[in-house]
Short mmCIF file of C-alpha atoms in Angstrom, two decimals:
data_model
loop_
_atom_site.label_atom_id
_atom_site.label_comp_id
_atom_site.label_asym_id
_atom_site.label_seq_id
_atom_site.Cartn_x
_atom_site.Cartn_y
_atom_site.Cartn_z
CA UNK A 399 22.79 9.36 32.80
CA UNK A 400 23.28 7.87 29.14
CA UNK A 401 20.47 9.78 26.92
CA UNK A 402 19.07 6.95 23.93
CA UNK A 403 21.06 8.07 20.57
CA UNK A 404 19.00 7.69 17.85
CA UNK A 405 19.14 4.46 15.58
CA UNK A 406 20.28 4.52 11.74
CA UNK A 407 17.18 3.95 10.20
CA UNK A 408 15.11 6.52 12.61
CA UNK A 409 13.23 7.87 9.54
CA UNK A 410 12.15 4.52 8.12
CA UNK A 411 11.31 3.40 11.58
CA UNK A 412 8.84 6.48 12.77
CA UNK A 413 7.03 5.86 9.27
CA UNK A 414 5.90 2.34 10.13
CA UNK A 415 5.24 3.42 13.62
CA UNK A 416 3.04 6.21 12.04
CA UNK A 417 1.64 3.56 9.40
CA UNK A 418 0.38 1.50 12.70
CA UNK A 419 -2.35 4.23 13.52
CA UNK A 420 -1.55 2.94 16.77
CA UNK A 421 0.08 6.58 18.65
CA UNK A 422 -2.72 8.35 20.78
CA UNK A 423 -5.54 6.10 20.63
CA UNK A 424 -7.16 4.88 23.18
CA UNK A 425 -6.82 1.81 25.54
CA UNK A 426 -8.02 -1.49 23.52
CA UNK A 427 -8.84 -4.87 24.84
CA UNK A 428 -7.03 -6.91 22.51
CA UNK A 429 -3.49 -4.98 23.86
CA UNK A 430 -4.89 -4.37 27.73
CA UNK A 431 -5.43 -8.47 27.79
CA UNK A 432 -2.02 -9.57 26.94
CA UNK A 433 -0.29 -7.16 28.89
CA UNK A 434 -2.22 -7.96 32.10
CA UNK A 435 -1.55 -12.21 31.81
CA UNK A 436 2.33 -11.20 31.06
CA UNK A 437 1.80 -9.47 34.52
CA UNK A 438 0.48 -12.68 36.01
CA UNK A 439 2.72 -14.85 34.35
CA UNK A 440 6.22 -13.11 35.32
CA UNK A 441 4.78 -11.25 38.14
CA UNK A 442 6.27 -7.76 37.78
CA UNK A 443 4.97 -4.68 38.97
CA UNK A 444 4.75 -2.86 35.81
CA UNK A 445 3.95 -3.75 32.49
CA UNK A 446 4.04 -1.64 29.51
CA UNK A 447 3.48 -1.34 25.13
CA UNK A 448 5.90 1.41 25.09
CA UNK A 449 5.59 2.97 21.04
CA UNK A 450 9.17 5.43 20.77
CA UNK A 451 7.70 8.06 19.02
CA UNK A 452 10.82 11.21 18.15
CA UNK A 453 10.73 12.86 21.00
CA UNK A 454 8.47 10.21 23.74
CA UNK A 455 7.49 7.33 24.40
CA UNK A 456 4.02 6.50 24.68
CA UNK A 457 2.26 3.81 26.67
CA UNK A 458 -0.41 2.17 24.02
CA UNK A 459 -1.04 -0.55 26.92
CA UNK A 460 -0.32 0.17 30.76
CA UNK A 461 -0.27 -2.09 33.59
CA UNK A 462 0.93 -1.09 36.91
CA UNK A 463 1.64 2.65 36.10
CA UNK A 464 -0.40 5.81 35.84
CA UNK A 465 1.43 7.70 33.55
CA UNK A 466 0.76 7.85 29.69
CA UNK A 467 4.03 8.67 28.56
CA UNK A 468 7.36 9.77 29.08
CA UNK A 469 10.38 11.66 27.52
CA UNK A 470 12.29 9.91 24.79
CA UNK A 471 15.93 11.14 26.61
CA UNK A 472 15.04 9.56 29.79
CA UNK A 473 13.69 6.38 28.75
CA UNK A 474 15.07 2.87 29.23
CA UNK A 475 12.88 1.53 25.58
CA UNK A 476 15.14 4.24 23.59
CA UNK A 477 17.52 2.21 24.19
CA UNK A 478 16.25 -1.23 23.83
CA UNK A 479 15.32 -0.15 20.13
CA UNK A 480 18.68 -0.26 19.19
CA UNK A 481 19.45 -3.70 19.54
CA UNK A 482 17.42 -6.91 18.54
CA UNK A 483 17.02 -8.60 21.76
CA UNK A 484 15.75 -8.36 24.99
CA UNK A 485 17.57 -5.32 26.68
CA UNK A 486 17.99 -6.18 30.47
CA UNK A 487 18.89 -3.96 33.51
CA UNK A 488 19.01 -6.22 36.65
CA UNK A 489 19.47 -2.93 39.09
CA UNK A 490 19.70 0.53 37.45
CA UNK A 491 21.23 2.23 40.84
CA UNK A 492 24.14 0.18 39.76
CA UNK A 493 24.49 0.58 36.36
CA UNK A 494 25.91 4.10 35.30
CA UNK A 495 23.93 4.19 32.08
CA UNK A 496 20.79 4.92 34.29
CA UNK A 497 22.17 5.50 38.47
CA UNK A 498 20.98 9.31 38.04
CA UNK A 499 17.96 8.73 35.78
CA UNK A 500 14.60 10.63 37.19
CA UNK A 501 12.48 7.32 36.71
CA UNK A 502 15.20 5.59 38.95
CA UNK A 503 15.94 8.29 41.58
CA UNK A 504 12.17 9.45 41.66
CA UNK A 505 9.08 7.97 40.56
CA UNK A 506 8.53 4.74 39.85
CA UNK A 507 11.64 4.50 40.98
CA UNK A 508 13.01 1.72 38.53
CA UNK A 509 15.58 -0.72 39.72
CA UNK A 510 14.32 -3.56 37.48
CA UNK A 511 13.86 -2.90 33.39
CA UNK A 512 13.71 -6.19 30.79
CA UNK A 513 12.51 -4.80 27.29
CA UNK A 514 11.86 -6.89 23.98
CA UNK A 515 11.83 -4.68 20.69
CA UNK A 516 8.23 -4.75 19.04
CA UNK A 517 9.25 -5.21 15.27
CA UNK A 518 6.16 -3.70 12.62
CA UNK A 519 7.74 -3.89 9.06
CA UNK A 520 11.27 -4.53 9.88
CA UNK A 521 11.30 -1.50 12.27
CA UNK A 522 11.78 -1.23 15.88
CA UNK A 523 8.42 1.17 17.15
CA UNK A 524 8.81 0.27 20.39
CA UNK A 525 8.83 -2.64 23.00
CA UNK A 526 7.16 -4.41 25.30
CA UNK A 527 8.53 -3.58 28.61
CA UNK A 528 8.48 -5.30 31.94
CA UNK A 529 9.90 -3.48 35.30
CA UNK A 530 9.93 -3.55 39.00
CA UNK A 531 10.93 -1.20 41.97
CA UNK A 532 13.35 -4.04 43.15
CA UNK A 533 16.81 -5.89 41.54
CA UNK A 534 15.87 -8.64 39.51
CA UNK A 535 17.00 -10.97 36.86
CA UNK A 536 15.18 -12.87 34.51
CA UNK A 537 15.66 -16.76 34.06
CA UNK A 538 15.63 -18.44 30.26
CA UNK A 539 12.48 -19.33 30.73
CA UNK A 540 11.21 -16.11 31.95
CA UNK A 541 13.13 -14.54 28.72
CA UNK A 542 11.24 -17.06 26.83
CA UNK A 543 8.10 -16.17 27.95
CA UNK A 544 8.46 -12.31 27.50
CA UNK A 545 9.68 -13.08 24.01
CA UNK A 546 6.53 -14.92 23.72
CA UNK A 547 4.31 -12.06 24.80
CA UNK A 548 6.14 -10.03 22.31
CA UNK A 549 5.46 -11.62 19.48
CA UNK A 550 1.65 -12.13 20.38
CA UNK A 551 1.71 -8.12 20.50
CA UNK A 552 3.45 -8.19 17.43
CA UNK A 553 0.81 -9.90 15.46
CA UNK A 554 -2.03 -8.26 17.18
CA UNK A 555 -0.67 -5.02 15.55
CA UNK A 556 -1.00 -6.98 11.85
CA UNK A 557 -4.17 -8.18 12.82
CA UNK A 558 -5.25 -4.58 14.01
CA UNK A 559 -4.19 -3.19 10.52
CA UNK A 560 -5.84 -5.65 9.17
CA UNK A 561 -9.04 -5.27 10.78
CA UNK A 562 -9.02 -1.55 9.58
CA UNK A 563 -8.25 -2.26 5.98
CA UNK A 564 -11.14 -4.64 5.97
CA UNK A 565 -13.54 -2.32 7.36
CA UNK A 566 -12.41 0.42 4.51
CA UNK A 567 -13.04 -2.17 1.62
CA UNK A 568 -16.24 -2.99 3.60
CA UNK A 569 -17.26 0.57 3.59
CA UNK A 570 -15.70 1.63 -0.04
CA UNK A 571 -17.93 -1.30 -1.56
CA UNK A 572 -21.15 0.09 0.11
CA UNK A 573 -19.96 3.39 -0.80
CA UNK A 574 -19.66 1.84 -4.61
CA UNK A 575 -22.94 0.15 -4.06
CA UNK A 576 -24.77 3.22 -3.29
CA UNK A 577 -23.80 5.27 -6.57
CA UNK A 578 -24.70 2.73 -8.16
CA UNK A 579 -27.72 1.91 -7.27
CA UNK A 580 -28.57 5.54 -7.19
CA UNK A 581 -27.53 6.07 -10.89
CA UNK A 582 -28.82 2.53 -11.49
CA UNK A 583 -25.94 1.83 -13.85
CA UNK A 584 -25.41 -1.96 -14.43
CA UNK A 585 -22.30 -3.43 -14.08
CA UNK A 586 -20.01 -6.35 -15.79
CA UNK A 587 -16.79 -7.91 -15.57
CA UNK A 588 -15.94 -10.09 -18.49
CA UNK A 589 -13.06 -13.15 -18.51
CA UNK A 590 -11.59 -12.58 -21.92
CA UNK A 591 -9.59 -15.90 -21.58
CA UNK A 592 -12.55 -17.77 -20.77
CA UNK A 593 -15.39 -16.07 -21.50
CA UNK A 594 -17.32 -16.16 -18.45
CA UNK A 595 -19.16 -13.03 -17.41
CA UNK A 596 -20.17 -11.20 -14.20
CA UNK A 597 -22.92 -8.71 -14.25
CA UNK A 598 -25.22 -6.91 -11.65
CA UNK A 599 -29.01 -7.27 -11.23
CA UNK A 600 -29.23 -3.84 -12.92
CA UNK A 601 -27.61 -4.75 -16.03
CA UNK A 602 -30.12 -7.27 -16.90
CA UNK A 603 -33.09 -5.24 -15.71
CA UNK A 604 -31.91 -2.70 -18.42
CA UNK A 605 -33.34 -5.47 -20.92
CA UNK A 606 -36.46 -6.63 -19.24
CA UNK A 607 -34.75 -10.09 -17.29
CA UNK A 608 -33.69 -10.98 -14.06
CA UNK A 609 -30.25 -12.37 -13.71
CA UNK A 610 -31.44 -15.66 -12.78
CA UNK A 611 -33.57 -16.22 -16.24
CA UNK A 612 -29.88 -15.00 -18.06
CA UNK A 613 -27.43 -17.51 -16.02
CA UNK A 614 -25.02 -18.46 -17.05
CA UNK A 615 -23.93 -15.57 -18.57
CA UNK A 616 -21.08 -15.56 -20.99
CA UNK A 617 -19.90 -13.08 -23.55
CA UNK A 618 -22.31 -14.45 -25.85
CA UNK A 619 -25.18 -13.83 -24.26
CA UNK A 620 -24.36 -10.60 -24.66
CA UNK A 621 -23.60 -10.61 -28.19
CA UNK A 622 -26.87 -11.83 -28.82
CA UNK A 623 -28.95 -9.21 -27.74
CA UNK A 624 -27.02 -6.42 -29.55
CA UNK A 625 -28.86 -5.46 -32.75
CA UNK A 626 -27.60 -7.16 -35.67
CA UNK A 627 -26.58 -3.55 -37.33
CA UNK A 628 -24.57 -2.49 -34.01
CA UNK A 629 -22.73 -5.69 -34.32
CA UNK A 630 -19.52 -5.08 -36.36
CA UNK A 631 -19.51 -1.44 -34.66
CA UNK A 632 -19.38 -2.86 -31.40
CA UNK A 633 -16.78 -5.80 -32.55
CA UNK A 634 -14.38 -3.35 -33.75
CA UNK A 635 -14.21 -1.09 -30.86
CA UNK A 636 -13.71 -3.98 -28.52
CA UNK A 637 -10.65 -4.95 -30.61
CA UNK A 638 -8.90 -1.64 -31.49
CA UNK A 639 -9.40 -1.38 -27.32
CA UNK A 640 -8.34 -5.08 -26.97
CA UNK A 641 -4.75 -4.21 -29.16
CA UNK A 642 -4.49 -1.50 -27.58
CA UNK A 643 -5.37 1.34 -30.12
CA UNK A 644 -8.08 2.72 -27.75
CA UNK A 645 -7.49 3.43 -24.17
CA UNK A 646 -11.55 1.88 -23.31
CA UNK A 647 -14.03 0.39 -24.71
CA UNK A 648 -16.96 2.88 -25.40
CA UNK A 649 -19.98 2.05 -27.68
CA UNK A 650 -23.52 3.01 -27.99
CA UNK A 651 -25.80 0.33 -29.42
CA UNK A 652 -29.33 -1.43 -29.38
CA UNK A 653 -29.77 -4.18 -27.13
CA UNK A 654 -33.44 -6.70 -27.59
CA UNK A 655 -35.36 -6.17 -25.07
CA UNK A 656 -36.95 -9.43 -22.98
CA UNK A 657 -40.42 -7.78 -24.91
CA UNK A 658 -38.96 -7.74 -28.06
CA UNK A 659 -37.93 -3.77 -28.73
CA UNK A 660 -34.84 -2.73 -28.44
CA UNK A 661 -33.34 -0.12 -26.18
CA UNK A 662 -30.20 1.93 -26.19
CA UNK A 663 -27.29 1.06 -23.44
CA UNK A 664 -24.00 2.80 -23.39
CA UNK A 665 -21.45 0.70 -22.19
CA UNK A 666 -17.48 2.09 -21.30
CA UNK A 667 -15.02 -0.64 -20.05
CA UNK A 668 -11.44 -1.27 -19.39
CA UNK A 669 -8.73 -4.49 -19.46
CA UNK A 670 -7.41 -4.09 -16.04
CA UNK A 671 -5.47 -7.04 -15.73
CA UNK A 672 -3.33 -9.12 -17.82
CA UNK A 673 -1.53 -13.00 -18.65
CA UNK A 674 1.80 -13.95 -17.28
CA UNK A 675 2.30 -13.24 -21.54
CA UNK A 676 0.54 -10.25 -21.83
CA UNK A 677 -2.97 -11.21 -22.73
CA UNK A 678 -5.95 -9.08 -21.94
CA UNK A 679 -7.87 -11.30 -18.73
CA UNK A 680 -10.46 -9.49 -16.99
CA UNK A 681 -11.96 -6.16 -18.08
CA UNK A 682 -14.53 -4.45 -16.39
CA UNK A 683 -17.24 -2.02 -17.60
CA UNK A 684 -20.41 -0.07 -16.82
CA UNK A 685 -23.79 -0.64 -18.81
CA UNK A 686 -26.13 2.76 -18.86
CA UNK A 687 -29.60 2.33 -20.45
CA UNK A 688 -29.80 5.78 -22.35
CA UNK A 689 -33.14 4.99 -24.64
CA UNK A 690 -34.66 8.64 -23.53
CA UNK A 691 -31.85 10.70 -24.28
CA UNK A 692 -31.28 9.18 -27.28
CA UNK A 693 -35.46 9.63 -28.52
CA UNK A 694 -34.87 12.67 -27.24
CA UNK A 695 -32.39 13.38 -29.48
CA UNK A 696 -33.92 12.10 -32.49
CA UNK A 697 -36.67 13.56 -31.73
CA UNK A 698 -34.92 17.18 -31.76
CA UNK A 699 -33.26 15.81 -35.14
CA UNK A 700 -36.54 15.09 -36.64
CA UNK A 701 -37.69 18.82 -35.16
CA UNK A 702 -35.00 20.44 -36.92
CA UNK A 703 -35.27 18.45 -40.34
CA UNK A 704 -38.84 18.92 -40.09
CA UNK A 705 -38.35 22.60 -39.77
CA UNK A 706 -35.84 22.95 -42.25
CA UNK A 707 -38.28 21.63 -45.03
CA UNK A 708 -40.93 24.39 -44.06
CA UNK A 709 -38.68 26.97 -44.66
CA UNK A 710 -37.36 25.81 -47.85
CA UNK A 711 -40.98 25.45 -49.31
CA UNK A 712 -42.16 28.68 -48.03
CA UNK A 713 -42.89 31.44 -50.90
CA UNK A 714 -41.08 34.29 -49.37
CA UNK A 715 -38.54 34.94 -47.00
CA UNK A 716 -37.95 33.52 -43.37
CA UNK A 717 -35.35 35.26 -41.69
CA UNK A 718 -34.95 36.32 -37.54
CA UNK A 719 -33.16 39.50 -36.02
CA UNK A 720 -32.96 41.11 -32.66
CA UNK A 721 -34.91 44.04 -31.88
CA UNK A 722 -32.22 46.57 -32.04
CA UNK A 723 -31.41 50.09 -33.89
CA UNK A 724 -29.46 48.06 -36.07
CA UNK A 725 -31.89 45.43 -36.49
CA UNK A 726 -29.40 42.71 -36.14
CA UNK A 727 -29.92 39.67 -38.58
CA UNK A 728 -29.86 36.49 -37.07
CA UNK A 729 -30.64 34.24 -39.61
CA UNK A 730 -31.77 34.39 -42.88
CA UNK A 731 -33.52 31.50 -45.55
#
């Protein structure tokens, strides 16, 4: 018996078999279907997605055959991995490469193998596999049509992959939705090329409108709602960010209200993408309505000055100590 060497590029080629997510999960339609109409179609008794994992090979896709895998040394895919096209056997008692092999001597006692490599990212993972307890020889078309089947397999795989990065987008963006909506922070993304503007519901609730009575937004609508005296601040963080002298955007500043008052918003942003010539295009940013901390604030301000003048028109001495042997001074006016 010939044992399967190992191909060049056997590192590379378990990574993208690893990358498929595809090794010990369980039976799926979308695999199960195609492998039952290549049954019909070239009539064999077994057909298999065999994925050569190091040291097995395991059946993602089984028709004909109880087992769910098999050893790597013994296998008749190990070795159709290491060429690119379809590896055929017409009767394996004859051929010396497999005349003593336990899946030909015992069960399911092979006679009949035809793989075609399954190719995911330039790397053979395994094939699909097509075999029979009797001597047999495929025709051109025959070939043709297990190539066929092959490929079909092949792009289910993408499409599989595919599937799964689209639900992990779907379920990062609710995840994203959620925080925001439960730290009801508005959001913007600005086209500094263009000008046009992108923000959430939240963002214009902040200032007392609905998005609808804003639209369209640009970056002047924006502008005008910042308080006149906030202006040049804001302006000249945006650039030193925009030339690259700051690594974000970060300002605090009064924004008019739909009521007419004005409110306090924090807003932090970013260029994240640039020009073919290396001009800032989209930037995106969060928009925080912080009016109560900052009354807060100024109210504890207007606390402290307020105290301050007390004790520097009281006739005598203010002063505060702890109540120890030492008497402790903690302050004195």
């Amino acid at each position: 018996m010939q044992t399967p060497v190992f191909p060049i590029s056997e590192t590379e080629r378990l990574t993208a078999l690893n990358n498929t997510g595809l090794l010990d999960t369980g039976p799926e339609e979308r695999f199960d279907r195609l492998t039952h109409l290549a049954q019909l179609c070239l009539g064999t008794e077994i057909v298999l997605i065999s994925l050569v994992d190091s040291n097995r090979q395991w059946f993602k896709s089984k028709q004909g055959l109880d087992a769910c895998a098999t050893s790597r040394d013994i296998s008749f895919c190990g070795h159709t991995i290491l060429g690119d096209g379809i590896f055929e056997v017409a009767d394996a008692l004859l051929d010396s490469r497999f005349a003593d092999n336990p899946l030909v001597v015992s069960a399911p006692f092979i006679r009949f193998y035809a793989g075609v490599p399954l190719v995911c990212n330039g790397e053979k993972i395994g094939t699909l596999c097509f075999i029979d307890s009797k001597p047999r020889q495929f025709t051109d078309k025959e070939r043709d049509i297990a190539y066929g089947f092959a490929k079909s397999i092949e792009q289910e795989i993408i499409d599989r992959l595919q599937d799964q990065a689209h639900e992990q987008l779907v379920a990062s963006e609710q995840m994203y939705r959620s925080v925001l909506d439960g730290t009801r922070i508005g959001t913007w993304q600005w086209n500094i090329q263009t000008g046009e503007t992108h923000c959430n519901e939240r963002w214009a609730d902040i200032i007392g409108y609905t998005l609808a009575e804003l639209e369209p937004i640009t970056i002047d609508t924006w502008l005008s709602m910042i308080h006149p005296d906030d202006l040049d601040y804001s302006d000249a963080a945006l650039d030193d960010h925009l030339n690259g002298l700051i690594p974000f955007y970060d300002v605090k500043c009064r924004m008019k209200h739909k009521d007419g008052h004005f409110v306090w918003a924090h807003d932090r942003g970013k260029v994240v993408s640039y020009t073919a010539d290396g001009k800032p295009l989209m930037m995106y940013g969060t928009h925080a309505d912080i009016t109560k901390e900052n009354n807060s604030n100024l109210a504890l301000l207007q606390s402290r000055d307020q105290f301050k003048t007390l004790v520097a028109n009281i006739p005598g001495m203010t002063y505060r100590c702890l109540h120890d042997e030492h008497w402790t001074m903690l302050y004195m006016s």
